[in-house]
XYZ file of C-alpha atoms in Angstrom:
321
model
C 61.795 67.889 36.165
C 64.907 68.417 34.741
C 64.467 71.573 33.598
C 67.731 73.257 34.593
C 69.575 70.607 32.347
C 67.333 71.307 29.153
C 67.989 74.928 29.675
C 71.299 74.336 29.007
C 70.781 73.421 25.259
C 70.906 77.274 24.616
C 71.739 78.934 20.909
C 75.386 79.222 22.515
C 75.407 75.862 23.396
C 73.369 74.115 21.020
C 74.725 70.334 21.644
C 75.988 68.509 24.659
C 77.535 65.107 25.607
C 77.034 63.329 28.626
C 80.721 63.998 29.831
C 80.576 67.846 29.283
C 77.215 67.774 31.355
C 78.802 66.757 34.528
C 81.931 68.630 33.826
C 79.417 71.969 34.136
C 77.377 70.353 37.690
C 74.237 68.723 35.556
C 72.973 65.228 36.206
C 73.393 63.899 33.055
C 70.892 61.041 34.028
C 68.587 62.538 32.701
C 69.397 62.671 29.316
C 67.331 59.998 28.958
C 64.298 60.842 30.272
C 64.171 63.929 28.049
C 64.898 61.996 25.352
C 62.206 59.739 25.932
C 59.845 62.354 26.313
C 61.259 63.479 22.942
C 62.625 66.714 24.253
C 65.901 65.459 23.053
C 67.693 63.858 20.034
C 70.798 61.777 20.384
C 73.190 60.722 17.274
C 76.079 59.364 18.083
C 76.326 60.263 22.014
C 75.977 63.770 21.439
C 71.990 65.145 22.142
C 70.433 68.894 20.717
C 66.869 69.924 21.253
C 64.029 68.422 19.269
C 60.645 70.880 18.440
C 59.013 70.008 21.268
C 62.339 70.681 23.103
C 62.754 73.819 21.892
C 58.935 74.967 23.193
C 59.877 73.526 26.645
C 63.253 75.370 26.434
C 61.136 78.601 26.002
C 58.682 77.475 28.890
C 61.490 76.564 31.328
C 63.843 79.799 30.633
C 60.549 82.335 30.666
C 59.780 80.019 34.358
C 63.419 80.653 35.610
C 63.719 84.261 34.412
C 66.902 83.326 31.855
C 67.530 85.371 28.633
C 68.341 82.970 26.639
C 66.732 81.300 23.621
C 66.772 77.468 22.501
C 69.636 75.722 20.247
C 68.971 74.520 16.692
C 70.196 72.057 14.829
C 74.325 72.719 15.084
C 75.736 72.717 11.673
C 79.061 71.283 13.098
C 78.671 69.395 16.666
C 81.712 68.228 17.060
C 83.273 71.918 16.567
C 80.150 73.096 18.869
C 81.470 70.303 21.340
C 84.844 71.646 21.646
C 83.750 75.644 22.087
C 81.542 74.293 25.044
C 84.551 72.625 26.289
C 86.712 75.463 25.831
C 83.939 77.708 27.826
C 83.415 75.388 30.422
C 87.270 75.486 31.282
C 87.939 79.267 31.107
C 85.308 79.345 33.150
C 86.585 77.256 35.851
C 89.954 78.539 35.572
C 89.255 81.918 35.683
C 87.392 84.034 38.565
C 88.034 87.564 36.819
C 87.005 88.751 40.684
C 88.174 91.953 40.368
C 87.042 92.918 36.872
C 84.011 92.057 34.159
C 84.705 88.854 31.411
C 82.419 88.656 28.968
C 81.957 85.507 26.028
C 81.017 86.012 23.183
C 80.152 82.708 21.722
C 80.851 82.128 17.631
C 81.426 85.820 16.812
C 79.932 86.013 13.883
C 81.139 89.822 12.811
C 80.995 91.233 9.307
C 84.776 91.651 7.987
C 84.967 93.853 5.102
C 85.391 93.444 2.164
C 84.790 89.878 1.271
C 87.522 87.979 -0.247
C 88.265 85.153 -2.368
C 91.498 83.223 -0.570
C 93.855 83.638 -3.464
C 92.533 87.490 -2.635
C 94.026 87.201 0.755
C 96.953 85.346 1.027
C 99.566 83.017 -1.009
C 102.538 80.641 -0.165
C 105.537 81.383 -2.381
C 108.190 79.058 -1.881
C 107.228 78.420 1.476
C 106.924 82.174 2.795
C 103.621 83.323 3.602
C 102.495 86.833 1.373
C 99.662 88.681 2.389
C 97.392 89.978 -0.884
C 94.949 91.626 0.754
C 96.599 95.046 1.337
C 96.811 95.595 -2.248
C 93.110 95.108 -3.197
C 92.214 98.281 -4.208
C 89.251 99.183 -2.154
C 91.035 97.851 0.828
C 94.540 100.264 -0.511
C 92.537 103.436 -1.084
C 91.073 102.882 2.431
C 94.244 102.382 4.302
C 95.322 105.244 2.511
C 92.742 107.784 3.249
C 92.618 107.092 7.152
C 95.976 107.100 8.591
C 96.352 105.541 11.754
C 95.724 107.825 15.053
C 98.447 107.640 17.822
C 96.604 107.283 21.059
C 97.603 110.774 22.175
C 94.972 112.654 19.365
C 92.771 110.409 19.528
C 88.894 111.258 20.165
C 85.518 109.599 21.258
C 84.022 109.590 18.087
C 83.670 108.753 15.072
C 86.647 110.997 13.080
C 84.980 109.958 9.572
C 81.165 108.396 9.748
C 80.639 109.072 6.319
C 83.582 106.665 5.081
C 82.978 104.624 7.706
C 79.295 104.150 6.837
C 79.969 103.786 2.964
C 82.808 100.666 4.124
C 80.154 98.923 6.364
C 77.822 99.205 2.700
C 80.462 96.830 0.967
C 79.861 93.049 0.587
C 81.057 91.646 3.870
C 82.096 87.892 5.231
C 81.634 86.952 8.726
C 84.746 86.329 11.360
C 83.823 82.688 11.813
C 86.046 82.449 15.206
C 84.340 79.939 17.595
C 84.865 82.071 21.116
C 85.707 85.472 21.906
C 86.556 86.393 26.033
C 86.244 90.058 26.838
C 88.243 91.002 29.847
C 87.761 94.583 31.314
C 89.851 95.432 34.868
C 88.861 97.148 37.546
C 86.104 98.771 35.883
C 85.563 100.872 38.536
C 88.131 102.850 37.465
C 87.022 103.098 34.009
C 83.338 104.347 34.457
C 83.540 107.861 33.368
C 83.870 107.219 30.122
C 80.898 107.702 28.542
C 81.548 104.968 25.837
C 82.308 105.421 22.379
C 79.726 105.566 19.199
C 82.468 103.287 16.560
C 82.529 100.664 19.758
C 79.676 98.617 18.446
C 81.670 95.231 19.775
C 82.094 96.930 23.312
C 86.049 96.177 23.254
C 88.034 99.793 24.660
C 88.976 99.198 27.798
C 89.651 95.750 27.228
C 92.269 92.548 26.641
C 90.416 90.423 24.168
C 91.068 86.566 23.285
C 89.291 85.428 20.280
C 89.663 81.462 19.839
C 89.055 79.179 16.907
C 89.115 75.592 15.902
C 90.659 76.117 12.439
C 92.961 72.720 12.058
C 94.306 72.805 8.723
C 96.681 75.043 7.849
C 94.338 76.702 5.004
C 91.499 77.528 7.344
C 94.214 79.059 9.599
C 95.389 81.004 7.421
C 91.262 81.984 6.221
C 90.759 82.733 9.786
C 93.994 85.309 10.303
C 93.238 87.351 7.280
C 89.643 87.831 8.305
C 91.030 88.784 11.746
C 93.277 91.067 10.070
C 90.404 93.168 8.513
C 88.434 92.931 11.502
C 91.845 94.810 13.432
C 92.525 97.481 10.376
C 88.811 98.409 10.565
C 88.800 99.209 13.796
C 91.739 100.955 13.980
C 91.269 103.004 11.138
C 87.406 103.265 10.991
C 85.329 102.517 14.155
C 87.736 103.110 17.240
C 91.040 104.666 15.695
C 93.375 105.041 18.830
C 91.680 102.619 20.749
C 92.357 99.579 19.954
C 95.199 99.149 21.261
C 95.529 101.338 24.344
C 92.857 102.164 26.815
C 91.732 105.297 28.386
C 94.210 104.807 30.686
C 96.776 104.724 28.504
C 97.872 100.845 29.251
C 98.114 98.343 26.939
C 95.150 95.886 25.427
C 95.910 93.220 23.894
C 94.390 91.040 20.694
C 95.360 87.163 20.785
C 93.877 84.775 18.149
C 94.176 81.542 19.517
C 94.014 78.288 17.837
C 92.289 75.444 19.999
C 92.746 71.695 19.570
C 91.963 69.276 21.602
C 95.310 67.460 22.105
C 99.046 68.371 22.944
C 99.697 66.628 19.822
C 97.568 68.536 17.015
C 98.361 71.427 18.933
C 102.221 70.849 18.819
C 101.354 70.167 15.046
C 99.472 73.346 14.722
C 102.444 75.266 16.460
C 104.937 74.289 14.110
C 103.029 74.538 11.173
C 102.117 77.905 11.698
C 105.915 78.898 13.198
C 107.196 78.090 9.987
C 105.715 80.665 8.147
C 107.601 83.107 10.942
C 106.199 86.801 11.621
C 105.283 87.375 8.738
C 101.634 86.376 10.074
C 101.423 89.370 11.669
C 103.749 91.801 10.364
C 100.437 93.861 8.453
C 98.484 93.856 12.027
C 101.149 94.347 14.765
C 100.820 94.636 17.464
C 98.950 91.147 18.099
C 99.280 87.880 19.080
C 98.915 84.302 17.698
C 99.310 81.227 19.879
C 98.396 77.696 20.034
C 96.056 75.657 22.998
C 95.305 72.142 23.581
C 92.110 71.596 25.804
C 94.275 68.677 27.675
C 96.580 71.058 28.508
C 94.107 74.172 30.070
C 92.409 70.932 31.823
C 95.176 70.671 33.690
C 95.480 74.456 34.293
C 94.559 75.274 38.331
C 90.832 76.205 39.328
C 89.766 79.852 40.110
C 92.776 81.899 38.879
C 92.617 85.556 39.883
C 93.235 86.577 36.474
C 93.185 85.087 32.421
C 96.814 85.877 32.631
C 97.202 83.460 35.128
C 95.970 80.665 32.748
C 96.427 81.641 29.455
C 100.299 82.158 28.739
C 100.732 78.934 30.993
C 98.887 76.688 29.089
C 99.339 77.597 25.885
C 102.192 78.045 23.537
C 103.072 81.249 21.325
C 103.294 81.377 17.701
C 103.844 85.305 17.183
C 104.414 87.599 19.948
C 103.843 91.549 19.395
C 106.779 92.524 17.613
């Protein structure tokens, strides 16, 4: 009994609260039995799998024919909390009938090299300066591999060699909290044949990568690891397309920075305004905005299309310049 509702303590979604339960159609009832049947641990409302839950986790998913494995121990619940949030109301908001979405939960991507902050980025006299393009690995790189207008570009690799030797450097992971992958009408995109440097699967896509950064230092951590993450690809792994699909239409890149209320998003927005486009200026074209979970709550179920929820409930930061 109750085995759909332990099933959902996957490694995506590790922890769970009673409200988030119902929000995604569980009977949160029993939470209790399964905790007193030690499945399930509880600390301060909010419940994750025990040992024993784990083993019935693999029992129940092998049973039900899921791919999924069993949540540990989550290292930050409360920031686990709000990606399952997040999830749960894309999900609802968005049908994505006539195309594939795809979630990527806590993209944990190597971004090369790794960087101390005062590497990456400085404030001088309140204007942002980004460091990074001046490290000298990262200069003789940029410099080598010029970017590749969409018109000559090629499915392949154009150098694996030096693309091989950057992916031997000391790395750092992404640490974003939620990436959705958004391909349309894929039916019109199937003879391509896929491309080796695509290891992330994202041609032929829009992609919105979230995360729960709330200070204005981890923001700023976050962006320049999403910055290398952007100038590898399109100088290294998928030079030409990036930012243009097959088709030759436009895909975008947003990072988007999730709160939980209007306020600390209105807070993050201004914060992060402030320091004007300079935040993107190395990377364009991208995007940066701002989204309060109260606010895509209130966004309408089952829209055709992300970009029927997405510029509507949040607020911009940096557009594509």
């Amino acid at each position: 009994m109750y085995e759909s509702l332990l099933t959902r303590f996957s490694q995506d979604h590790p922890c769970w609260d009673r409200e988030l339960l119902e929000r995604a159609g569980e009977d949160a009832a029993g939470l209790d039995e399964l905790t007193a049947r030690g499945l399930l641990k509880e600390r301060g409302g909010v419940y994750a799998l025990t040992g024993s839950g784990a083993e019935s986790f693999r029992r129940a998913a092998a049973e039900m024919f899921l791919d999924e494995r069993p949540g540990g121990e989550p290292e930050n619940a409360g920031r686990c909390l709000l990606t399952t949030a997040l999830w749960l109301e894309l999900e609802r908001a968005n049908v994505q009938r006539w195309g594939l979405k795809r979630y990527v939960v806590r993209p944990d991507w190597p971004v090369r090299p790794a960087l101390r902050r005062e590497e990456v980025w400085r404030i001088e006299g309140g204007k942002l300066r980004w460091l990074y393009p001046d490290e000298p690995r990262f200069k003789a790189m940029l410099a080598a591999h010029p970017a590749v207008p969409h018109r000559r570009r090629r499915a392949e690799i154009p150098d694996p060699a030096a693309w091989a030797a950057w992916r031997e450097l000391p790395g750092e992971r992404l640490g974003l909290d939620l990436a959705l992958i958004v391909n349309y009408d894929f039916e019109n995109y199937r003879d391509f044949r896929g491309h080796p440097g695509d290891e992330h699967r994202l041609v032929n896509a829009d992609r919105f990568y979230f995360s729960a950064a709330a200070t204005a230092e981890e923001q700023l951590d976050a962006l320049g690891r999403f910055h290398r993450l952007l100038w590898e690809l399109r100088r290294l792994a998928i030079p030409g397309y990036l930012d243009c699909d097959v088709h030759e239409q436009d895909s975008v890149n947003w990072l988007i920075f999730v709160s939980r209320t209007r306020a600390e998003a209105d807070a993050s927005l201004a914060r992060l305004k402030a320091l004007g486009d300079e935040l993107i200026r190395p990377v364009n074209p991208m995007e940066i905005w701002t989204l309060a979970l109260e606010d895509l709550k209130a966004a309408p179920d089952r829209c055709e299309v992300i970009w029927d929820v997405l510029p509507q409930a949040g607020r911009p930061v940096c557009l594509t310049l």
